[in-house]
Amino acid sequence: MTDARPSRFSRWLLPGLGVKAVVIGGGYATGRELAEFFLSRGPWGGLFAILFATLLFSIFCSLTFVL
């Protein structure tokens, strides 16, 4: 490991590209994911699934900005 400063790309662009890849690559661009993934277990199951997905996205976003 070296103490070299990270490049502008890895410091400013790479975290945003990582978050964008997860959101779009996960199929969250159509709006159909609510019915397909979250509401198939009823309203309470859908609510818990949405909260779980929010938690996972938050963790991934935090990790991309830390790394």
Short mmCIF file of the C-alpha atoms (twelve columns), coordinates in Angstrom:
data_MODEL
# 
_entry.id   MODEL 
# 
loop_
_atom_site.group_PDB 
_atom_site.id 
_atom_site.type_symbol 
_atom_site.label_atom_id 
_atom_site.label_alt_id 
_atom_site.label_comp_id 
_atom_site.label_asym_id 
_atom_site.label_seq_id 
_atom_site.Cartn_x 
_atom_site.Cartn_y 
_atom_site.Cartn_z 
_atom_site.pdbx_PDB_model_num 
ATOM 1  C CA . MET A 1  0.000   0.000   0.000   1 
ATOM 2  C CA . THR A 2  1.158   3.467   -0.754  1 
ATOM 3  C CA . ASP A 3  0.079   6.766   0.677   1 
ATOM 4  C CA . ALA A 4  -0.607  8.206   -2.775  1 
ATOM 5  C CA . ARG A 5  -3.689  10.378  -3.096  1 
ATOM 6  C CA . PRO A 6  -6.558  8.841   -5.039  1 
ATOM 7  C CA . SER A 7  -7.222  10.194  -8.504  1 
ATOM 8  C CA . ARG A 8  -10.164 12.469  -9.189  1 
ATOM 9  C CA . PHE A 9  -11.919 9.630   -10.983 1 
ATOM 10 C CA . SER A 10 -11.714 7.224   -8.055  1 
ATOM 11 C CA . ARG A 11 -12.516 9.935   -5.527  1 
ATOM 12 C CA . TRP A 12 -15.477 11.713  -7.168  1 
ATOM 13 C CA . LEU A 13 -16.870 9.699   -10.101 1 
ATOM 14 C CA . LEU A 14 -16.432 6.044   -9.176  1 
ATOM 15 C CA . PRO A 15 -18.735 6.055   -6.099  1 
ATOM 16 C CA . GLY A 16 -21.545 7.667   -8.066  1 
ATOM 17 C CA . LEU A 17 -21.104 5.234   -10.936 1 
ATOM 18 C CA . GLY A 18 -21.238 2.327   -8.495  1 
ATOM 19 C CA . VAL A 19 -24.505 3.516   -6.951  1 
ATOM 20 C CA . LYS A 20 -25.999 4.163   -10.402 1 
ATOM 21 C CA . ALA A 21 -25.013 0.682   -11.565 1 
ATOM 22 C CA . VAL A 22 -26.755 -0.946  -8.614  1 
ATOM 23 C CA . VAL A 23 -29.945 1.079   -8.961  1 
ATOM 24 C CA . ILE A 24 -30.323 0.704   -12.722 1 
ATOM 25 C CA . GLY A 25 -28.779 -2.766  -12.951 1 
ATOM 26 C CA . GLY A 26 -31.102 -4.072  -10.260 1 
ATOM 27 C CA . GLY A 27 -34.144 -3.412  -12.415 1 
ATOM 28 C CA . TYR A 28 -35.369 -0.334  -10.599 1 
ATOM 29 C CA . ALA A 29 -35.822 1.745   -13.745 1 
ATOM 30 C CA . THR A 30 -39.248 0.547   -14.861 1 
ATOM 31 C CA . GLY A 31 -41.515 1.116   -11.870 1 
ATOM 32 C CA . ARG A 32 -42.782 -2.445  -12.188 1 
ATOM 33 C CA . GLU A 33 -40.568 -3.690  -9.336  1 
ATOM 34 C CA . LEU A 34 -43.125 -2.631  -6.726  1 
ATOM 35 C CA . ALA A 35 -45.683 -5.121  -7.996  1 
ATOM 36 C CA . GLU A 36 -43.204 -7.834  -8.919  1 
ATOM 37 C CA . PHE A 37 -40.895 -7.859  -5.914  1 
ATOM 38 C CA . PHE A 38 -42.447 -5.951  -3.053  1 
ATOM 39 C CA . LEU A 39 -46.222 -6.438  -3.149  1 
ATOM 40 C CA . SER A 40 -46.284 -10.163 -3.891  1 
ATOM 41 C CA . ARG A 41 -46.366 -10.858 -0.112  1 
ATOM 42 C CA . GLY A 42 -49.107 -8.365  0.689   1 
ATOM 43 C CA . PRO A 43 -48.943 -4.791  1.967   1 
ATOM 44 C CA . TRP A 44 -46.970 -5.508  5.154   1 
ATOM 45 C CA . GLY A 45 -44.549 -7.806  3.371   1 
ATOM 46 C CA . GLY A 46 -44.113 -5.128  0.727   1 
ATOM 47 C CA . LEU A 47 -43.418 -2.488  3.356   1 
ATOM 48 C CA . PHE A 48 -40.782 -4.634  5.048   1 
ATOM 49 C CA . ALA A 49 -39.227 -5.509  1.680   1 
ATOM 50 C CA . ILE A 50 -39.016 -1.828  0.715   1 
ATOM 51 C CA . LEU A 51 -37.396 -1.004  4.066   1 
ATOM 52 C CA . PHE A 52 -34.932 -3.867  3.588   1 
ATOM 53 C CA . ALA A 53 -34.070 -2.683  0.059   1 
ATOM 54 C CA . THR A 54 -33.580 0.848   1.396   1 
ATOM 55 C CA . LEU A 55 -31.206 -0.494  4.045   1 
ATOM 56 C CA . LEU A 56 -29.205 -2.443  1.456   1 
ATOM 57 C CA . PHE A 57 -28.970 0.559   -0.879  1 
ATOM 58 C CA . SER A 58 -27.845 2.757   2.024   1 
ATOM 59 C CA . ILE A 59 -25.142 0.301   3.033   1 
ATOM 60 C CA . PHE A 60 -23.899 -0.052  -0.539  1 
ATOM 61 C CA . CYS A 61 -23.885 3.713   -1.056  1 
ATOM 62 C CA . SER A 62 -21.937 4.239   2.176   1 
ATOM 63 C CA . LEU A 63 -19.417 1.569   1.219   1 
ATOM 64 C CA . THR A 64 -18.815 3.051   -2.220  1 
ATOM 65 C CA . PHE A 65 -18.053 6.448   -0.736  1 
ATOM 66 C CA . VAL A 66 -15.775 4.987   1.958   1 
ATOM 67 C CA . LEU A 67 -13.824 2.720   -0.382  1 
# 
